Amino acid sequence: MYDDNLARLKANDPSLATLSFKGRKLIVDPLRAIEIAEALKVNHTLSTLTIPGGNFGDEGMIAIAETLRVNQTLTNVSLSSNKVGPHGVRALIAAVAENHSLQILSVHNSGFDSARGMELAPLLTANQTLLSLNLYSNKLSDVGAKVLARALMSNHSLTTLSLESNNIGDEGAKAIAEAIGQNHTLSALNLCGNTIECKGAEALAASLKINNTLRGLNLDANVISVDGAKALAGGLTDNISLTSLDLSTNQIDKDGTMALAEALCINHTLLTLHLAYNNIEIMDGAALADMLRYNTTLRSLNLCGNTIYEKGTAVVANALKSNCSLTSINLAEVGMRSGGAAAIAAALKDNKSLMELILDNNDIGNRGFMALADALLCNNTLTTLFIQDCSISNRGYISLVEALQNNRTLRNMGSFEGQLSCYIETIQSALDRNQRLFIKEEQWERRKGFLLFLYWEQFLLLASFGDHYTIHHHDTALTDVFYNKDLDRFICSFL
C-alpha cells in the first residue's frame, strides 16, 4: 500500500487529493519521510496529507519542511506524534512561515516544548494564510502561550487554535485573553486540559466583554472553580458572539452554577453549554431549570456526572415542558431513578423541540423506561435516546417495541452492545425503518423545494388552465396555495 501510494504521488495522479499513511503496520521512518517529501516536491494534486504516529524524527521533519517551502497545493497537513526533536520543530516553523497555501496544520504531541515555544511567533506573524493550528499536548507552558498570544495580535487569518494539554496556567491565559481582546479573526479556542485557575478565567471573561468574533471556548478540565465561573458568567452577560462554552470538570459548584444560570437569562447568543462533572447538586439543578424557562436560545445543555438526583431531575424536567429551544440535553450519570425518568417522560409529552436525550448510567429500571416508552407514543420530535447501563430488562424493552410500532421519529439509540435482550434486533429494525423514512422525507423536501424553485412560472401557467386551480400573479390566494397543508397534493397533481 505504501509503495502504491508513493507511486501515485510521484505520478501526479489527479484522483489522489487526500493521502493518509496511517496504519497499524505502517511506520513512516526517516527514509520513508524523505521519499514522501521528494515526491511532494513534484506533485501538484495532493491537498491533504496525514502522517501520524510515525518515527521519522528530525531528519524526516526537516525533509517535509523543505517540501512545504516549495509545494503550493497542500492545504491540510497533519504530522502528529512523530518524535520530533528541536531541529525538526525549528525547520517546520520556518517552512510554514514562508508557505502561502497551507490552511490547516496539526502537530500535536510533536516536541513543541517551552523552549520551542519561544520560536513559534513566525507561525502566526509571517504566515497569513493558516486558518487552523492544532498544538495539542506539546507542553508549551506559559512561555509558549505568551509568544503565541503576542503573535495573535497581528495575525489576520487564524480562525481555530487548539492549545489543549499544554501546561498553560494563569499567566499564559492572561496573555491569550489580552490577544483575544485585539484579535478579530479567531473564532474557536481550545484550552482544555490545562491548569488555568480563577485569575486566568477572570482575564478571559474580561476579553469576552470586548471580543465579538470568538464563537467557541473550551475550558474543560481546568481549575477555574467558583470565582472563575462567576467571572465568566459576568462576561457572558455582555458578550454577543460566543455560541459554545465548555466548563466541564472545573469544580464550579453551587454558586458558580447559579451565576451562569442567571447570566443565561440575559445572554441570547450562547447555543451550547457543557457543565459535566462540576459538583452540581439538587438546588443547582433548580437554578438551571429557572434558566431554561427564560432562555430561548440555548440548544444544548450537558449536565453529565452531576449529582442532581431525582429532585433535581424533576425540576429540570418540569422546565422542559415549557422550553421551546433546547434540542439536546445530557443527563447521564446524574443519580436519576425511575421517578426522575417518569418526570422526563411527562415533559416529552409536552416538549416540541428536544431531539436528543442522553440518560446513560442511571438506575431508571423498567418502570422509568416504560414511562419513557409511553411518552414516545405521542412525542414526534425526539430522534436520539441513549439508555446504556440503565438497569433495563426484557419487560422494559417490550414497552419500547410496542411504542416503536407507532413512533416514526426515533432513529438512534446508540450501541446495544452488552445488552442481551431478545428484543434488541426488533428495536434496531424499527430504528432503521425510521431512518429510512427520514431519508425519504428529506429527499422529498429537497425535491419539493427544487420543483418550487425551478417550476414556479410553470405551476402558475398550468394552474391557470385548470378548473380546480385558478391562480394569477396578483391573486392573493397564491400564498395560501403554496404555503398551506395542501402543498404536497398541489405539487403531485402536476407530476
XYZ file of C-alpha atoms in Angstrom:
495
model
C 0.000 0.000 0.000
C 2.832 2.418 0.849
C 4.614 1.765 -2.464
C 1.388 2.179 -4.454
C 0.565 5.492 -2.806
C 4.105 6.766 -3.274
C 3.981 5.846 -6.976
C 0.668 7.666 -7.425
C 2.128 10.680 -5.626
C 5.133 10.784 -7.935
C 2.914 10.322 -10.995
C 0.693 13.274 -10.084
C -2.372 11.066 -10.054
C -5.259 13.582 -10.415
C -7.567 11.344 -8.355
C -5.196 11.490 -5.373
C -6.272 14.554 -3.415
C -6.080 13.028 0.080
C -3.368 10.698 1.362
C -3.001 9.129 4.795
C -0.091 6.956 5.895
C -1.960 5.869 8.993
C -1.915 2.129 9.655
C -1.079 -0.394 12.341
C 1.742 -1.945 10.363
C 2.915 1.196 8.616
C 5.597 3.227 10.338
C 6.980 6.207 8.467
C 10.646 6.186 9.412
C 13.141 8.896 8.311
C 13.844 7.185 4.968
C 10.171 6.958 4.060
C 9.560 10.537 5.187
C 12.304 11.695 2.841
C 10.781 9.664 -0.029
C 7.376 11.249 0.598
C 8.927 14.705 0.791
C 10.743 14.290 -2.538
C 7.557 13.084 -4.222
C 5.646 16.083 -2.881
C 8.110 18.493 -4.460
C 6.887 17.481 -7.929
C 3.286 16.720 -7.009
C 0.583 19.239 -7.909
C -2.621 17.379 -6.993
C -2.435 16.386 -3.314
C -4.203 18.758 -0.930
C -4.404 16.717 2.317
C -1.512 14.766 3.876
C -1.626 12.790 7.125
C 1.409 11.081 8.680
C 0.511 10.335 12.313
C 2.290 8.251 14.903
C 5.423 7.608 12.899
C 9.036 7.759 13.970
C 10.656 9.977 11.354
C 12.307 12.316 13.896
C 14.267 15.419 12.993
C 15.584 14.041 9.712
C 12.145 13.257 8.340
C 10.603 16.504 9.593
C 13.362 18.607 8.034
C 12.738 16.911 4.675
C 8.991 17.538 4.848
C 9.598 21.113 5.977
C 11.744 21.754 2.899
C 8.892 20.461 0.766
C 6.433 22.873 2.374
C 8.614 25.740 1.214
C 8.000 24.879 -2.457
C 4.736 22.913 -2.538
C 1.764 25.129 -3.396
C -1.119 22.635 -3.372
C -1.102 21.169 0.138
C -3.740 22.871 2.261
C -4.146 20.384 5.136
C -1.175 18.682 6.842
C -1.160 16.507 9.975
C 2.239 15.397 11.312
C 1.273 14.462 14.842
C 3.149 12.188 17.281
C 6.308 11.693 15.250
C 9.002 12.009 17.941
C 10.490 15.175 16.516
C 13.412 16.964 18.149
C 14.284 20.680 18.323
C 15.895 20.835 14.873
C 12.843 19.343 13.173
C 10.452 21.643 15.012
C 12.553 24.680 14.106
C 12.630 23.649 10.424
C 8.852 23.202 10.339
C 8.215 26.604 11.898
C 10.470 28.310 9.366
C 8.861 26.478 6.437
C 5.291 27.258 7.452
C 6.238 30.911 7.889
C 7.153 31.002 4.177
C 4.307 28.807 2.910
C 1.313 30.542 1.300
C -1.061 27.634 0.611
C -1.317 25.735 3.896
C -4.584 26.334 5.728
C -4.725 23.556 8.359
C -1.743 22.316 10.371
C -1.879 19.694 13.120
C 1.294 18.864 15.038
C 0.011 17.657 18.379
C 2.427 15.752 20.593
C 5.329 16.707 18.364
C 8.032 18.171 20.570
C 6.868 21.786 20.847
C 8.043 22.291 24.423
C 8.547 25.607 26.207
C 11.967 26.096 24.585
C 10.481 25.708 21.090
C 7.576 27.840 22.183
C 9.896 30.831 22.126
C 10.249 30.335 18.344
C 6.551 29.951 17.492
C 5.810 33.561 16.576
C 6.541 33.239 12.792
C 3.790 30.618 12.554
C 1.264 33.413 13.050
C 3.087 36.619 12.129
C 4.838 35.804 8.841
C 2.157 33.326 7.708
C -1.213 34.949 6.964
C -2.957 32.039 5.221
C -3.131 29.480 8.031
C -6.710 29.048 9.272
C -6.361 26.249 11.833
C -3.467 25.311 14.128
C -3.549 22.280 16.430
C -0.766 22.151 19.033
C -2.482 19.719 21.426
C -0.253 18.027 24.031
C 3.008 19.826 23.363
C 3.971 21.183 26.817
C 4.245 24.761 25.627
C 3.612 26.105 29.143
C 3.042 29.799 29.837
C 6.189 30.669 27.893
C 4.914 29.332 24.581
C 1.399 30.635 25.258
C 2.721 34.172 25.709
C 4.656 34.019 22.433
C 1.607 32.764 20.558
C -0.555 35.399 22.212
C 1.692 38.223 21.018
C 1.647 36.766 17.509
C -2.159 36.523 17.569
C -2.398 40.265 17.999
C -1.026 40.808 14.489
C -2.447 37.701 12.821
C -5.393 38.190 10.463
C -6.071 34.659 9.220
C -6.244 32.101 12.042
C -9.788 31.070 12.986
C -9.140 27.912 15.059
C -6.438 27.370 17.691
C -6.070 24.304 19.918
C -3.705 24.550 22.893
C -5.208 21.617 24.780
C -2.990 19.912 27.384
C -0.047 22.281 27.194
C 0.591 23.057 30.867
C -0.766 26.573 30.426
C -1.583 28.354 33.676
C -2.966 31.740 34.651
C -0.107 33.751 33.163
C -0.485 32.120 29.772
C -4.269 32.509 29.935
C -3.912 36.221 30.732
C -1.686 36.723 27.692
C -4.134 34.845 25.453
C -7.032 36.858 26.888
C -5.261 40.106 26.035
C -4.705 38.830 22.492
C -8.385 37.880 22.134
C -9.274 41.433 23.024
C -7.359 42.677 19.981
C -7.689 39.778 17.531
C -10.668 39.929 15.151
C -10.453 36.601 13.296
C -10.152 33.798 15.875
C -13.489 32.018 16.249
C -12.575 28.807 18.148
C -10.142 28.484 21.074
C -9.435 25.197 22.865
C -7.688 25.497 26.246
C -8.939 22.162 27.617
C -6.744 20.158 29.980
C -4.518 22.963 31.227
C -4.014 24.408 34.707
C -5.927 27.672 34.361
C -7.354 28.880 37.659
C -9.533 31.777 38.771
C -7.210 34.626 37.673
C -6.855 33.229 34.181
C -10.608 32.749 33.927
C -11.185 36.335 35.059
C -8.880 37.604 32.319
C -10.669 35.520 29.699
C -14.023 36.773 30.994
C -12.896 40.373 30.599
C -11.855 39.672 26.991
C -15.302 38.208 26.251
C -16.833 41.582 27.067
C -14.984 43.267 24.184
C -14.399 40.442 21.700
C -17.104 39.951 19.068
C -15.632 37.179 16.892
C -14.940 34.237 19.226
C -17.644 31.577 18.790
C -16.295 28.637 20.765
C -14.312 28.500 24.036
C -13.294 25.186 25.606
C -12.035 25.343 29.208
C -12.838 21.734 30.113
C -10.616 20.111 32.762
C -9.038 23.234 34.220
C -9.404 24.521 37.787
C -11.306 27.771 37.370
C -13.500 26.996 40.434
C -16.421 29.080 41.710
C -14.924 32.554 41.320
C -13.710 31.796 37.811
C -17.203 30.646 36.836
C -18.713 33.799 38.316
C -16.317 35.916 36.284
C -17.157 34.069 33.079
C -20.849 34.490 33.852
C -20.242 38.223 34.003
C -18.513 38.054 30.639
C -21.482 36.248 29.126
C -23.900 38.984 30.086
C -22.066 41.434 27.803
C -20.818 39.045 25.108
C -22.708 38.921 21.803
C -20.683 36.346 19.831
C -19.912 33.222 21.882
C -22.115 30.286 20.889
C -20.338 27.380 22.638
C -18.796 27.221 26.127
C -17.334 24.122 27.792
C -16.703 24.413 31.546
C -16.835 20.698 32.358
C -14.712 19.377 35.225
C -13.906 22.742 36.794
C -15.347 22.489 40.321
C -17.697 25.418 39.797
C -20.119 24.061 42.437
C -23.369 25.730 43.527
C -22.505 29.439 43.376
C -20.741 29.163 40.033
C -23.710 27.300 38.556
C -26.196 29.866 39.844
C -24.137 32.720 38.400
C -24.048 31.047 34.980
C -27.782 30.324 35.124
C -28.527 33.983 35.885
C -26.244 35.101 33.057
C -28.062 32.899 30.573
C -31.339 34.553 31.471
C -29.765 37.660 29.900
C -27.470 36.200 27.231
C -29.140 35.476 23.887
C -26.262 34.096 21.808
C -24.941 31.010 23.614
C -26.200 27.816 21.952
C -24.157 25.087 23.692
C -23.159 24.823 27.362
C -21.176 21.935 28.876
C -21.187 21.694 32.682
C -20.370 17.991 33.132
C -18.736 16.788 36.383
C -18.907 20.061 38.287
C -20.339 19.045 41.671
C -23.708 20.496 40.686
C -26.351 19.328 43.153
C -30.136 19.328 43.543
C -30.673 23.041 44.213
C -28.253 23.981 41.445
C -30.471 21.982 39.127
C -33.333 24.239 40.186
C -31.332 27.321 39.138
C -30.690 25.773 35.731
C -34.355 24.874 35.446
C -35.314 28.518 36.011
C -32.851 29.481 33.301
C -34.493 27.053 30.855
C -37.818 28.785 31.416
C -36.453 32.205 30.472
C -33.719 31.409 27.946
C -34.977 30.945 24.390
C -31.695 30.435 22.534
C -29.749 27.624 24.262
C -29.808 24.490 22.094
C -27.628 22.005 24.001
C -27.035 21.504 27.749
C -24.651 18.910 29.205
C -25.120 18.082 32.908
C -23.495 14.646 32.801
C -21.893 13.397 36.020
C -23.540 15.867 38.393
C -25.453 14.670 41.439
C -28.830 16.322 40.907
C -30.635 13.039 41.712
C -34.411 12.612 41.495
C -35.458 16.052 42.748
C -33.045 17.942 40.533
C -34.069 15.865 37.517
C -37.734 16.545 38.254
C -37.305 20.324 38.316
C -35.275 20.251 35.092
C -37.944 18.055 33.509
C -40.670 20.464 34.565
C -38.796 23.307 32.873
C -38.536 21.272 29.673
C -42.318 21.279 29.398
C -42.319 24.977 28.535
C -38.862 25.299 26.946
C -39.060 25.538 23.167
C -35.410 25.977 22.180
C -33.365 23.147 23.719
C -32.713 20.326 21.244
C -30.228 18.237 23.268
C -29.779 17.523 26.971
C -27.270 15.166 28.592
C -28.438 13.786 31.951
C -26.144 10.759 32.018
C -24.826 9.676 35.418
C -26.844 12.163 37.490
C -28.279 9.746 40.049
C -31.651 9.525 38.318
C -34.010 6.688 39.226
C -37.463 5.697 37.965
C -39.180 8.775 39.382
C -36.839 11.123 37.549
C -37.293 9.177 34.319
C -41.060 9.412 34.738
C -40.736 13.202 35.125
C -38.662 13.371 31.937
C -41.269 11.223 30.179
C -44.038 13.605 31.234
C -42.007 16.502 29.827
C -41.560 14.700 26.493
C -45.324 14.637 26.049
C -45.409 18.453 26.063
C -41.968 19.373 24.738
C -41.808 20.095 20.989
C -38.108 20.854 20.497
C -35.957 18.189 22.185
C -34.297 15.876 19.656
C -31.532 14.231 21.713
C -31.850 12.823 25.243
C -28.908 11.104 26.968
C -29.690 9.117 30.123
C -26.796 6.620 30.250
C -25.646 5.205 33.604
C -28.794 5.973 35.580
C -30.727 3.360 37.530
C -34.065 4.157 35.908
C -35.091 0.479 35.675
C -38.063 -0.959 33.841
C -40.577 1.343 35.483
C -38.792 4.509 34.386
C -38.113 3.150 30.920
C -41.730 2.106 30.430
C -42.750 5.692 31.181
C -40.295 6.922 28.539
C -41.614 4.401 26.022
C -45.159 5.563 26.697
C -44.075 9.159 26.005
C -42.764 8.098 22.592
C -46.315 7.298 21.537
C -47.166 10.994 21.398
C -43.738 12.649 21.039
C -42.766 13.296 17.415
C -39.536 15.287 17.790
C -37.101 13.026 19.711
C -34.694 11.330 17.305
C -31.936 10.127 19.686
C -32.282 8.359 23.041
C -29.264 6.880 24.855
C -30.005 4.451 27.720
C -26.799 2.444 28.207
C -26.448 0.790 31.634
C -29.862 1.846 32.945
C -30.930 -1.449 34.608
C -33.464 -2.321 31.890
C -34.639 -5.894 31.297
C -36.946 -7.573 28.766
C -40.004 -6.109 30.427
C -38.788 -2.602 29.665
C -37.740 -3.447 26.124
C -41.184 -4.890 25.365
C -42.702 -1.473 26.065
C -40.250 0.117 23.632
C -41.086 -2.430 20.930
C -44.754 -1.558 21.325
C -44.052 2.186 21.244
C -41.952 1.910 18.093
C -44.878 0.334 16.260
C -46.342 3.854 16.130
C -43.361 6.147 16.678
C -41.747 7.263 13.401
C -39.136 9.751 14.618
C -36.763 7.882 16.981
C -33.807 6.789 14.854
C -30.780 6.377 17.112
C -30.281 4.615 20.449
C -26.530 4.214 20.241
C -24.901 0.832 20.675
C -26.783 -2.108 22.155
C -23.510 -3.924 22.842
C -23.679 -5.941 26.054
C -27.475 -5.816 26.222
C -28.721 -9.368 25.918
C -32.430 -8.794 25.410
C -34.026 -10.856 22.649
C -35.891 -7.699 21.586
C -32.798 -5.744 20.541
C -32.994 -6.933 16.932
C -36.658 -5.912 16.680
C -35.894 -2.498 18.185
C -32.965 -1.925 15.820
C -35.129 -2.904 12.866
C -37.716 -0.277 13.868
C -34.998 2.369 14.271
C -33.634 1.509 10.809
C -37.153 1.832 9.396
C -37.475 5.297 10.907
C -34.095 6.255 9.476
C -35.212 5.200 6.008
C -38.429 7.180 6.402
C -36.431 10.228 7.484
C -34.128 9.984 4.453
C -37.103 9.554 2.151
C -38.857 12.556 3.650
C -35.678 14.642 3.424
C -35.272 13.706 -0.242
C -38.886 14.667 -0.903
C -38.463 18.023 0.837
C -35.375 18.774 -1.271
C -37.175 17.711 -4.421
C -40.209 19.759 -3.465
C -38.072 22.832 -2.889
C -36.292 22.279 -6.185
C -39.586 21.943 -8.028
C -40.962 25.095 -6.446
C -37.848 26.999 -7.448
C -37.488 25.605 -10.957
C -41.131 25.422 -11.976
C -42.668 28.450 -10.276
C -43.782 30.027 -13.528
C -44.767 26.635 -14.951
C -47.001 25.966 -11.946
C -48.689 29.305 -12.388
C -49.216 28.668 -16.098
C -50.524 25.141 -15.651
C -52.779 26.162 -12.796
C -54.301 28.943 -14.864
C -55.600 26.324 -17.327
C -57.200 24.113 -14.704
C -60.755 24.276 -13.463
C -59.699 23.435 -9.893
C -56.605 25.665 -9.669
C -57.016 29.205 -10.935
C -54.014 31.309 -9.974
C -52.811 34.667 -11.278
C -49.679 36.635 -10.461
C -51.628 39.143 -8.411
C -54.041 36.660 -6.845
C -53.899 36.904 -3.071
C -54.752 33.179 -2.897
C -51.329 32.329 -4.336
C -49.647 32.378 -0.965
C -52.355 30.202 0.505
C -51.848 27.523 -2.144
C -48.069 27.368 -1.861
C -47.777 27.552 1.912
C -50.729 25.591 3.274
C -51.009 21.940 4.213
C -52.241 21.006 0.702
C -48.903 21.896 -0.913
C -47.879 18.258 -1.443
C -51.199 17.461 -3.127
C -50.877 20.561 -5.299
C -47.374 19.615 -6.494
C -48.234 15.960 -7.048
C -51.125 16.989 -9.292
C -48.591 18.183 -11.860
C -46.065 15.310 -11.625
